[in-house]
Short mmCIF file of C-alpha atoms and ligand atoms in Angstrom, two decimals:
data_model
loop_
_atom_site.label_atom_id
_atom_site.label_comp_id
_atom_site.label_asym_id
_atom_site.label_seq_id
_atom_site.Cartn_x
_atom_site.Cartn_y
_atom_site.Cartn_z
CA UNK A 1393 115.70 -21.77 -119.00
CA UNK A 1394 117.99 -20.55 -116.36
CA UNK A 1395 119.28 -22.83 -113.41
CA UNK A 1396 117.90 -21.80 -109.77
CA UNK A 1397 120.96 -19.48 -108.77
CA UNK A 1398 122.26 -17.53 -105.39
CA UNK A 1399 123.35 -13.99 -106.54
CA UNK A 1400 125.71 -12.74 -103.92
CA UNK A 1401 125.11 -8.95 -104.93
CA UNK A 1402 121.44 -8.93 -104.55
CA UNK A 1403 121.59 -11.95 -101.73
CA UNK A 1404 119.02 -13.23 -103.43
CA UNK A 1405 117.58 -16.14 -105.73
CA UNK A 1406 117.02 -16.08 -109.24
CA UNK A 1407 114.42 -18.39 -110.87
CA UNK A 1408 112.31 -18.25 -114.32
CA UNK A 1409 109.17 -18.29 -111.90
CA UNK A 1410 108.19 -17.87 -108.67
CA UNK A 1411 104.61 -19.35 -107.73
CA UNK A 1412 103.25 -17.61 -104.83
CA UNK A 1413 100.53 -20.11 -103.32
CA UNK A 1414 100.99 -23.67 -102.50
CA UNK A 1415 97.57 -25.11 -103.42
CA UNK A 1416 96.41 -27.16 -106.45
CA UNK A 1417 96.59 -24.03 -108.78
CA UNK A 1418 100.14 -23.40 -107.72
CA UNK A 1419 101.61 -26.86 -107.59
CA UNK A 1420 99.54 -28.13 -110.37
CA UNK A 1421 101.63 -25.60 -112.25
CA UNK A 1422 104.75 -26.60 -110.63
CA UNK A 1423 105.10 -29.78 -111.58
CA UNK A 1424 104.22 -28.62 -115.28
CA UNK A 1425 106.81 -25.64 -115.11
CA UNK A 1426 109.33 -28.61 -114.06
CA UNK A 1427 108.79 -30.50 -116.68
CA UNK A 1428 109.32 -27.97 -118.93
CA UNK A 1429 112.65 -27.42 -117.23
CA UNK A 1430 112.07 -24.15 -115.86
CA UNK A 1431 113.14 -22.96 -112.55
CA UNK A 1432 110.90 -22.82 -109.98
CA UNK A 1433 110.45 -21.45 -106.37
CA UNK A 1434 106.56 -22.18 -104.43
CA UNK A 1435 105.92 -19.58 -101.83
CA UNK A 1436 103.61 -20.59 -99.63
CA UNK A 1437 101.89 -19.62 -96.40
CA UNK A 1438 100.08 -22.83 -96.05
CA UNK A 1439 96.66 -21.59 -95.49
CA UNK A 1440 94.25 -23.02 -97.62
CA UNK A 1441 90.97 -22.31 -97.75
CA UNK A 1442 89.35 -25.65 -97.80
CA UNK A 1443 91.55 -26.31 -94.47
CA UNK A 1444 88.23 -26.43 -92.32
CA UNK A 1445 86.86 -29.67 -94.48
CA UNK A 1446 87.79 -33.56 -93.84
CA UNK A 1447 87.05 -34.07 -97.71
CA UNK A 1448 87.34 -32.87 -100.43
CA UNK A 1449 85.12 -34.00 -103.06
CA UNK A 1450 84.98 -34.15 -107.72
CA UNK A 1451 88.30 -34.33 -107.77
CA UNK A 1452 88.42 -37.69 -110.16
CA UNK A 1453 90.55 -40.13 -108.78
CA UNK A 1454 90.57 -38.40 -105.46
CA UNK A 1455 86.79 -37.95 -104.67
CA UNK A 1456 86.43 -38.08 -100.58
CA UNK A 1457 89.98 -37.30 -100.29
CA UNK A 1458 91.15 -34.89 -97.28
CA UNK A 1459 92.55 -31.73 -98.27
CA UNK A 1460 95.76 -32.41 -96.34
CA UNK A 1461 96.07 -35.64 -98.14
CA UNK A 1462 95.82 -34.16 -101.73
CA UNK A 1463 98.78 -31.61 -101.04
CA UNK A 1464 100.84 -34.04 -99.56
CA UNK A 1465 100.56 -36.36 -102.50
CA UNK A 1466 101.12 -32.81 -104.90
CA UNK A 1467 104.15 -32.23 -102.54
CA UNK A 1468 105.66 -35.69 -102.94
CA UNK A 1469 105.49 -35.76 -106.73
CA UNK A 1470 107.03 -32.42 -107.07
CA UNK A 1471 109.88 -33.90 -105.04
CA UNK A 1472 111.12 -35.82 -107.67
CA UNK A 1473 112.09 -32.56 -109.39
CA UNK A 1474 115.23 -30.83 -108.26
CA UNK A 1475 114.54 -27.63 -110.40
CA UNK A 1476 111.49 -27.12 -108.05
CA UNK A 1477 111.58 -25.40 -104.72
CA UNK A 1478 108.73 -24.96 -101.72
CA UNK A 1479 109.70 -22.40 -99.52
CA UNK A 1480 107.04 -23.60 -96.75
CA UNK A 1481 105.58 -21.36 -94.12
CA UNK A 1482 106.61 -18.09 -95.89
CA UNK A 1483 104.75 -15.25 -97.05
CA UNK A 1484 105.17 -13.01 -99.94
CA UNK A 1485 105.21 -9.66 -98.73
CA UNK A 1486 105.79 -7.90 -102.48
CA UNK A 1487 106.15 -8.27 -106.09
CA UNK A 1488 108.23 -5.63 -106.80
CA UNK A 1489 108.71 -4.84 -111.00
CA UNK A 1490 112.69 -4.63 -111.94
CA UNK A 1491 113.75 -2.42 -115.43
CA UNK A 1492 114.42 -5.20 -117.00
CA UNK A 1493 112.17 -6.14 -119.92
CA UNK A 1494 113.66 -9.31 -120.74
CA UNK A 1495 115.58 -11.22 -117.83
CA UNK A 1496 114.56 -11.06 -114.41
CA UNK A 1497 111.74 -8.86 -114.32
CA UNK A 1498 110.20 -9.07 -110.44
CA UNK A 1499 111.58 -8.87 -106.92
CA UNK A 1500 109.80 -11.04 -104.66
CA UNK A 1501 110.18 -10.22 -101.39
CA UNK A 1502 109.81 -12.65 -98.49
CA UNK A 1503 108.85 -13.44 -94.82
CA UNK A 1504 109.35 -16.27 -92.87
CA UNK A 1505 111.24 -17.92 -90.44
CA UNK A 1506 112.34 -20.92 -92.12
CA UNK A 1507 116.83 -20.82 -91.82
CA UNK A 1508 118.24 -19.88 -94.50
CA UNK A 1509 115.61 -17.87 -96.14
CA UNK A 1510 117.04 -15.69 -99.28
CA UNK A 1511 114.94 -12.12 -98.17
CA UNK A 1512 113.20 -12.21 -101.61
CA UNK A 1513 113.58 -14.10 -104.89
CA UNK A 1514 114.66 -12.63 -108.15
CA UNK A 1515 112.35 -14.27 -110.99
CA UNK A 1516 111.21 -13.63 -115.13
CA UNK A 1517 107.54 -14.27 -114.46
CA UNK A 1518 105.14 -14.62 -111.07
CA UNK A 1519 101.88 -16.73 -111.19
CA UNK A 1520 99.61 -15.73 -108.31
CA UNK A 1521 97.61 -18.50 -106.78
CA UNK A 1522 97.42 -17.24 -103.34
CA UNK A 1523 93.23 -18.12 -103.95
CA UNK A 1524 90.97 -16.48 -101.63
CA UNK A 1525 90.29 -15.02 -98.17
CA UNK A 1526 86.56 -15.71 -96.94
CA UNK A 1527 84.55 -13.93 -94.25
CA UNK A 1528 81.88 -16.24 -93.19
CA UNK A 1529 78.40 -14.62 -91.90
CA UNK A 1530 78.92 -13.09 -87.99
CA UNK A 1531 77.25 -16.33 -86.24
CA UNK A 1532 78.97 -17.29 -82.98
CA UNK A 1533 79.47 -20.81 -83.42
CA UNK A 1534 79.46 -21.45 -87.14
CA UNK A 1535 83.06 -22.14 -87.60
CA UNK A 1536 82.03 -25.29 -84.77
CA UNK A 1537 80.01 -26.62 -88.06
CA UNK A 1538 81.83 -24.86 -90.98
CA UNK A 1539 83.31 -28.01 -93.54
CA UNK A 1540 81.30 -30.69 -91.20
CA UNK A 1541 77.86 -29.95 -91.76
CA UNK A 1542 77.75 -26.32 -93.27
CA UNK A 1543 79.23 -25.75 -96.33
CA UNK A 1544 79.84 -22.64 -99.11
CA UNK A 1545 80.25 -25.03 -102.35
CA UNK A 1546 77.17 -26.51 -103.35
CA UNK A 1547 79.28 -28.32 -106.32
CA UNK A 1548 81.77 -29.45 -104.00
CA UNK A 1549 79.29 -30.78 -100.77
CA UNK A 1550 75.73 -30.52 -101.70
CA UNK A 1551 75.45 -34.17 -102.94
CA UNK A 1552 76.22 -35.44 -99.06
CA UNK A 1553 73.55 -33.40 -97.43
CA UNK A 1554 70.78 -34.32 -100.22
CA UNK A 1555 66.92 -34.81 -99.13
CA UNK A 1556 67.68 -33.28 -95.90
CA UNK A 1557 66.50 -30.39 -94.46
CA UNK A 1558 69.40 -27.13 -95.46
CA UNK A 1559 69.63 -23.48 -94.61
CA UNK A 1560 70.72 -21.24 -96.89
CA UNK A 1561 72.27 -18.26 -94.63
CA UNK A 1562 73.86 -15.73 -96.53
CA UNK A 1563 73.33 -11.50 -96.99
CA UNK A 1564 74.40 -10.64 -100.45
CA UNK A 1565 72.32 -10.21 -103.84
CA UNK A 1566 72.75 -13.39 -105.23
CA UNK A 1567 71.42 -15.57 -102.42
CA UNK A 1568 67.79 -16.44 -104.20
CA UNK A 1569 69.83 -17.92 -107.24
CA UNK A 1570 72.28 -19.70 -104.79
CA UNK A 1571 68.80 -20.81 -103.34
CA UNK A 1572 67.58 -21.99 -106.79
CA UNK A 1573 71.03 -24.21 -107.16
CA UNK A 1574 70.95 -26.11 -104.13
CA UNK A 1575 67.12 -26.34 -104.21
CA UNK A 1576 68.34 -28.86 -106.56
CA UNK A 1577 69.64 -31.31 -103.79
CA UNK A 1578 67.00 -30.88 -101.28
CA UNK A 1579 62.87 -29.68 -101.54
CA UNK A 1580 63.34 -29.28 -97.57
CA UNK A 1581 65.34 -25.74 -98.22
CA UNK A 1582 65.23 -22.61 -95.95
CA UNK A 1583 66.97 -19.35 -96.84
CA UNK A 1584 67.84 -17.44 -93.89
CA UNK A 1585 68.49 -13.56 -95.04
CA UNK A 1586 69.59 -12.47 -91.38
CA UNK A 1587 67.86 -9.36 -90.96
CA UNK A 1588 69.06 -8.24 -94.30
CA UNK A 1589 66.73 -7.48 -97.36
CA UNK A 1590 68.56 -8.81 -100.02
CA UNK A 1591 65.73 -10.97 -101.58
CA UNK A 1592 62.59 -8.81 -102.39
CA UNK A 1593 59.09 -9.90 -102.53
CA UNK A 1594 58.88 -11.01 -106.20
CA UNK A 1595 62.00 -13.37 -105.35
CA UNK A 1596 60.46 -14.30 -102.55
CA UNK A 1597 56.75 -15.59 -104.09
CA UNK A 1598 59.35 -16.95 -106.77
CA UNK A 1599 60.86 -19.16 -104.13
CA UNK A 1600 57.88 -20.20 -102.44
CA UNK A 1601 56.42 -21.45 -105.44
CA UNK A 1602 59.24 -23.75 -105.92
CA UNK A 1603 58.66 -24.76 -101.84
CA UNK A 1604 61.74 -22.86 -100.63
CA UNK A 1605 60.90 -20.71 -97.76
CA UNK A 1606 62.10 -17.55 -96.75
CA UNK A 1607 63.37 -16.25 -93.47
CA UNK A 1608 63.92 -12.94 -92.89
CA UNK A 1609 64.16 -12.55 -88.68
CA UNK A 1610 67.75 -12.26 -87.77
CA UNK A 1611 69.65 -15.43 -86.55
CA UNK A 1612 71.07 -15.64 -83.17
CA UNK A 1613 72.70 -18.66 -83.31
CA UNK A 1614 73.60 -22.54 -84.38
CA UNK A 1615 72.50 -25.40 -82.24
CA UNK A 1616 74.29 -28.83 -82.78
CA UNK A 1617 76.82 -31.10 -81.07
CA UNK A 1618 80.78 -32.28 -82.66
CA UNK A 1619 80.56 -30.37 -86.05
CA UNK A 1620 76.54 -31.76 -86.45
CA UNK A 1621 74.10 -28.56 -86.78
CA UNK A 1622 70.39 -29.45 -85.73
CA UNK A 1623 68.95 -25.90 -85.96
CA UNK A 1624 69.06 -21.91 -86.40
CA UNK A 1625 67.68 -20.32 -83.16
CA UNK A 1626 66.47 -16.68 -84.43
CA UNK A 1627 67.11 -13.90 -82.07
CA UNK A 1628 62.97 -13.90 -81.23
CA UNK A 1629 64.04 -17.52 -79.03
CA UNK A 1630 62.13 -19.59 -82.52
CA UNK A 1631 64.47 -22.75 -83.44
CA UNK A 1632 64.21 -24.02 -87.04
CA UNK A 1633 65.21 -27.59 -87.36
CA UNK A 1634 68.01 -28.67 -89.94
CA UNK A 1635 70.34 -30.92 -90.74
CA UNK A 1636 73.19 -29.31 -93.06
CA UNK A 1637 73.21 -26.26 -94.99
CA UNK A 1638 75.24 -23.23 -96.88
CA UNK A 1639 76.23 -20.01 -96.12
CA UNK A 1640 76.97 -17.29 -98.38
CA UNK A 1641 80.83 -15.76 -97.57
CA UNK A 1642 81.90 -12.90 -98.76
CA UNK A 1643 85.03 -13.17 -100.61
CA UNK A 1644 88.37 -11.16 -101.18
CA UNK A 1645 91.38 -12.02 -102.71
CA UNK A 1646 94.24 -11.20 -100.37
CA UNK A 1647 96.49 -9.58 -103.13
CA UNK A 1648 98.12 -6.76 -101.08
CA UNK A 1649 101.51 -7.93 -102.27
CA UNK A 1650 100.50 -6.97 -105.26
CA UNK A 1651 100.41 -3.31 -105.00
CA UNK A 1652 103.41 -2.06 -106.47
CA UNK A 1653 102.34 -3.82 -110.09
CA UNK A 1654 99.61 -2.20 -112.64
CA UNK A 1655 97.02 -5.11 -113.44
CA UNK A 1656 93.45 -5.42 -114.00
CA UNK A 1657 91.10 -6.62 -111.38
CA UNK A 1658 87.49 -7.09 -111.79
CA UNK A 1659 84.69 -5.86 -109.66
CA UNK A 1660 85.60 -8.11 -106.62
CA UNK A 1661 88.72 -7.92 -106.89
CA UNK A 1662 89.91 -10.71 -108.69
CA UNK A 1663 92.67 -10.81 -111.24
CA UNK A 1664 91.62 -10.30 -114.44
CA UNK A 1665 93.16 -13.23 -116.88
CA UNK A 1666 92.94 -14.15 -120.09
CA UNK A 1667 91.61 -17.87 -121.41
CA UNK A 1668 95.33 -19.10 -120.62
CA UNK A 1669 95.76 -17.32 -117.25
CA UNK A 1670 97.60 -14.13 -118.78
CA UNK A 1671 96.84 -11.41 -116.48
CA UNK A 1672 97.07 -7.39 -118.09
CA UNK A 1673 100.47 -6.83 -116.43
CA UNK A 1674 103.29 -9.09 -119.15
CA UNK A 1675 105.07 -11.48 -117.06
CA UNK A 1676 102.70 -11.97 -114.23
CA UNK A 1677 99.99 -14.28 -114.15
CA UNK A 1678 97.09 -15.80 -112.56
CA UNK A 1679 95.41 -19.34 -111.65
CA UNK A 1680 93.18 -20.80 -109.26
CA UNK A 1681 90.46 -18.85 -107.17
CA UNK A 1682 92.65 -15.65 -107.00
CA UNK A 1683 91.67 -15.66 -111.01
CA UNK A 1684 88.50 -14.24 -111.96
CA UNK A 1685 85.55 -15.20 -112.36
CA UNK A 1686 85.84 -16.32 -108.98
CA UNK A 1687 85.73 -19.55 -106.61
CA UNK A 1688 85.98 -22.67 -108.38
CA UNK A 1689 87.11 -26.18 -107.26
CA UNK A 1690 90.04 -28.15 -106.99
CA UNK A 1691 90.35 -30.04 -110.06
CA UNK A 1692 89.44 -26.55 -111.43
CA UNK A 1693 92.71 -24.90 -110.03
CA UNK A 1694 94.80 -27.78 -110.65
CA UNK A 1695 93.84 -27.66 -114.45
CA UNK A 1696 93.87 -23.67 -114.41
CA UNK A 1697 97.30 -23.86 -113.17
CA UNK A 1698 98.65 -26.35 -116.08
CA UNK A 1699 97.57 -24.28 -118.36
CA UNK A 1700 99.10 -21.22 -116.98
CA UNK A 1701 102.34 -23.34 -117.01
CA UNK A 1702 102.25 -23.92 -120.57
CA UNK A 1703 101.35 -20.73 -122.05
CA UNK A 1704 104.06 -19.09 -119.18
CA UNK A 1705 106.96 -21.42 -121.01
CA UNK A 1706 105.95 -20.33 -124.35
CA UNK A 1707 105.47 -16.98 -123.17
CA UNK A 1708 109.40 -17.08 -121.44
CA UNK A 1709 110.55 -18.50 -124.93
CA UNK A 1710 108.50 -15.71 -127.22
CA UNK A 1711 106.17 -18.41 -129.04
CA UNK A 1712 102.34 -17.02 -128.82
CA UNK A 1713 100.63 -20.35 -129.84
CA UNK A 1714 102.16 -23.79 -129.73
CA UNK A 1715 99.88 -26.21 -128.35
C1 LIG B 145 85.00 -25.56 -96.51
C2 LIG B 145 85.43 -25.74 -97.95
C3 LIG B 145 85.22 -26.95 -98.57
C4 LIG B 145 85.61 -27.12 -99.91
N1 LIG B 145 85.39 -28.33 -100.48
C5 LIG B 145 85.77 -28.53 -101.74
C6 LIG B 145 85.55 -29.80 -102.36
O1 LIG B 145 85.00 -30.72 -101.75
N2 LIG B 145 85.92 -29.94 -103.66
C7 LIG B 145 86.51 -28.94 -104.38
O2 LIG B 145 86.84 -29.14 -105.54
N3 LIG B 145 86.73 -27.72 -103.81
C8 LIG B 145 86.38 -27.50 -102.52
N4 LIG B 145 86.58 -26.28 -101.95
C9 LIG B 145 87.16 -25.19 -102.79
C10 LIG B 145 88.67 -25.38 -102.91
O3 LIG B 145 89.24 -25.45 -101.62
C11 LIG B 145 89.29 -24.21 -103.69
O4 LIG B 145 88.61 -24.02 -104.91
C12 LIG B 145 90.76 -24.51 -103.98
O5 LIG B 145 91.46 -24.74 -102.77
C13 LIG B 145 91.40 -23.36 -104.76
O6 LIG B 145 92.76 -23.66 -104.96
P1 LIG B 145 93.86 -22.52 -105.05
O7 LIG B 145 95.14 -23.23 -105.36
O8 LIG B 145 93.40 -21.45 -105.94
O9 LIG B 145 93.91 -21.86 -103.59
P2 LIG B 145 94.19 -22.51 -102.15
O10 LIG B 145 93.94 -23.97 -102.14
O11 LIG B 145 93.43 -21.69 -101.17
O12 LIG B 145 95.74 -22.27 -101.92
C14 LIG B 145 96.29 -20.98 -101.85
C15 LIG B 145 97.58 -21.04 -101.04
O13 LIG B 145 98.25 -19.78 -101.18
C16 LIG B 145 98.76 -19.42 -99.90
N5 LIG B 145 98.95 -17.96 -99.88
C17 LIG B 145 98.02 -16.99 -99.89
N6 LIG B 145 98.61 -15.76 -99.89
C18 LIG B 145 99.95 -16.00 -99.87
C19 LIG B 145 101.10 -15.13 -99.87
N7 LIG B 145 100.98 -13.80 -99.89
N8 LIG B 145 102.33 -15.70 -99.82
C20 LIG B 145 102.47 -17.05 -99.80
N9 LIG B 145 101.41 -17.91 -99.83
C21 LIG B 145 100.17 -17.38 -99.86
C22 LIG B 145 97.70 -19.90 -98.93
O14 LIG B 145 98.21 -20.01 -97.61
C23 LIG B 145 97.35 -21.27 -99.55
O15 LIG B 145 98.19 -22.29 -99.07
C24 LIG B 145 86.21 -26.06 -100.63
C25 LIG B 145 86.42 -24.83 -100.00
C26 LIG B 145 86.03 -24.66 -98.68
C27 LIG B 145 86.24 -23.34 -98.03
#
């Protein structure tokens, strides 16, 4: 493995990897690309997605723990590795593919304003775990309740708000199964379509049979004090009484930066990976909720991006399967 090094000529750095994203996918597989005394350099913009929750929860050992508090213990264990480097507050603006086929094989070009910045980083293989971008439904004051009281992750929050009466706001086709999940916490479950018809009348007998109700009149607006929602107030001046609930986000990976490389995404967008986080482009790959099939959880990342480490090292080395 080569040592982190300043090339005058190209003012830049050259590393085996760069990780671009600093959550539990991409530190996860920091610490394991350390380990296996690669060279490492962590991009990251420090946005994560789960930044509008207090805690974080089914992460064993950590369960309850606050999002903040889980990176900062990630960060402080990667610090006992010199061959690891977090370039904080930066962005990666382009992976750009070099001719080489066997040394360093991607530009990776940077912005930031952090001194001393090298303008982009020379490496032999990228993993992506920038995760995802999510555009919540157009309600004025959701974002007042979003990660106190109204949630996306039914895995991740649903067990809190149990017995209580939830909304389920959301507009896209699989909103009566997302029903049918967290109908499993609650029997006191509305599903709010917002004007939208994406839940027909079959689904919609389906539903009430299992006591889930359906409402289809468009919603004007929360009601709810300090992060606590009581109710949906429709546009026709109705208020429905709750107590927690989920919406339905729709969801886009943020992979611009990834434009000048050929590689597989699926239908929304997400990278397309194999088992071990191989995505179709050699040399670049993928863990985390950036990685299809899609939004996980933490511990889910975390393990995602350990397994992309090992498979990357044995990849970098030219073994196929050495477990
Ligand atoms: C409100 C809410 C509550 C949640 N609660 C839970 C929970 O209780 N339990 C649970 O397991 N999961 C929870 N999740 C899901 C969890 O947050 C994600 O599954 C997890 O964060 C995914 O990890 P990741 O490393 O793939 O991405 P992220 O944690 O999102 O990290 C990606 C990082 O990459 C950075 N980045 C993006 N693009 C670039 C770029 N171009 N250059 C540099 N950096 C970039 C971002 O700024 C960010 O820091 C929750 C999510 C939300 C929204």
């Amino acid at each position: 493995m080569t040592e982190s090094a300043y090339n005058p000529d190209t003012a830049s750095v050259e590393v085996d990897v760069v990780i671009i994203g600093g959550g539990p996918a991409g530190l996860s597989a920091a610490l394991n690309l350390a380990r296996a005394r690669a060279s490492v350099i962590v991009v990251d913009a420090g946005r994560p997605r789960n930044a509008a929750t207090l805690r974080s929860h089914g992460f064993l050992t950590r369960d309850g723990v606050s999002p903040l508090e889980l990176r900062k213990l990630a960060r402080a264990e990667l610090a006992a590795y010199p061959a690891v480097r977090v370039l904080d507050r930066t962005l990666a603006t382009a992976v750009l593919p070099t001719d080489s086929e066997i040394g360093m094989r991607f530009i990776v070009a940077l912005q930031g304003r952090s001194a001393g910045l090298p303008p982009a980083v020379a490496a032999r293989s990228v993993l992506v775990a920038t995760g995802i971008r999510e555009t919540l439904p157009a309600i004025p004051s959701l974002r007042a309740y979003y990660g106190m009281t109204m949630f996306s992750c039914a895995a991740c929050d649903a067990f809190e708000l149990q017995d209580r009466p939830l909304a389920l706001i959301g507009d896209t086709l699989d909103l009566a199964d997302r029903a049918r999940l967290i109908a499993r916490w609650t029997d006191r479950l509305t599903v709010f379509t917002n004007g939208s018809d994406v839940i027909d009348t079959i689904e919609e007998a389906e539903l009430a049979a299992s006591g889930i109700a359906v409402e289809r009149r468009p919603i004007d607006d929360l009601e709810g004090e300090r992060g606590t929602v009581s109710a949906v107030r429709l546009t026709d001046g109705t208020r429905i009484g709750i107590e927690g609930g989920f919406v339905r986000p729709h969801w886009d990976p943020a992979l611009d930066f990834l434009a000048p490389i050929d590689v597989d995404r699926d239908e929304d967008g997400h990278l397309v990976v194999d088992g071990s986080g191989r995505t179709t482009h050699a040399g670049i790959y993928a863990a985390g909720d950036a990685a299809a099939p899609g939004p996980q959880q933490l511990i889910v990342a975390a393990g995602q991006g350990a397994r992309a480490a090992a498979v990357l090292v044995q990849d970098l080395i030219g073994v196929r399967t050495a477990h």
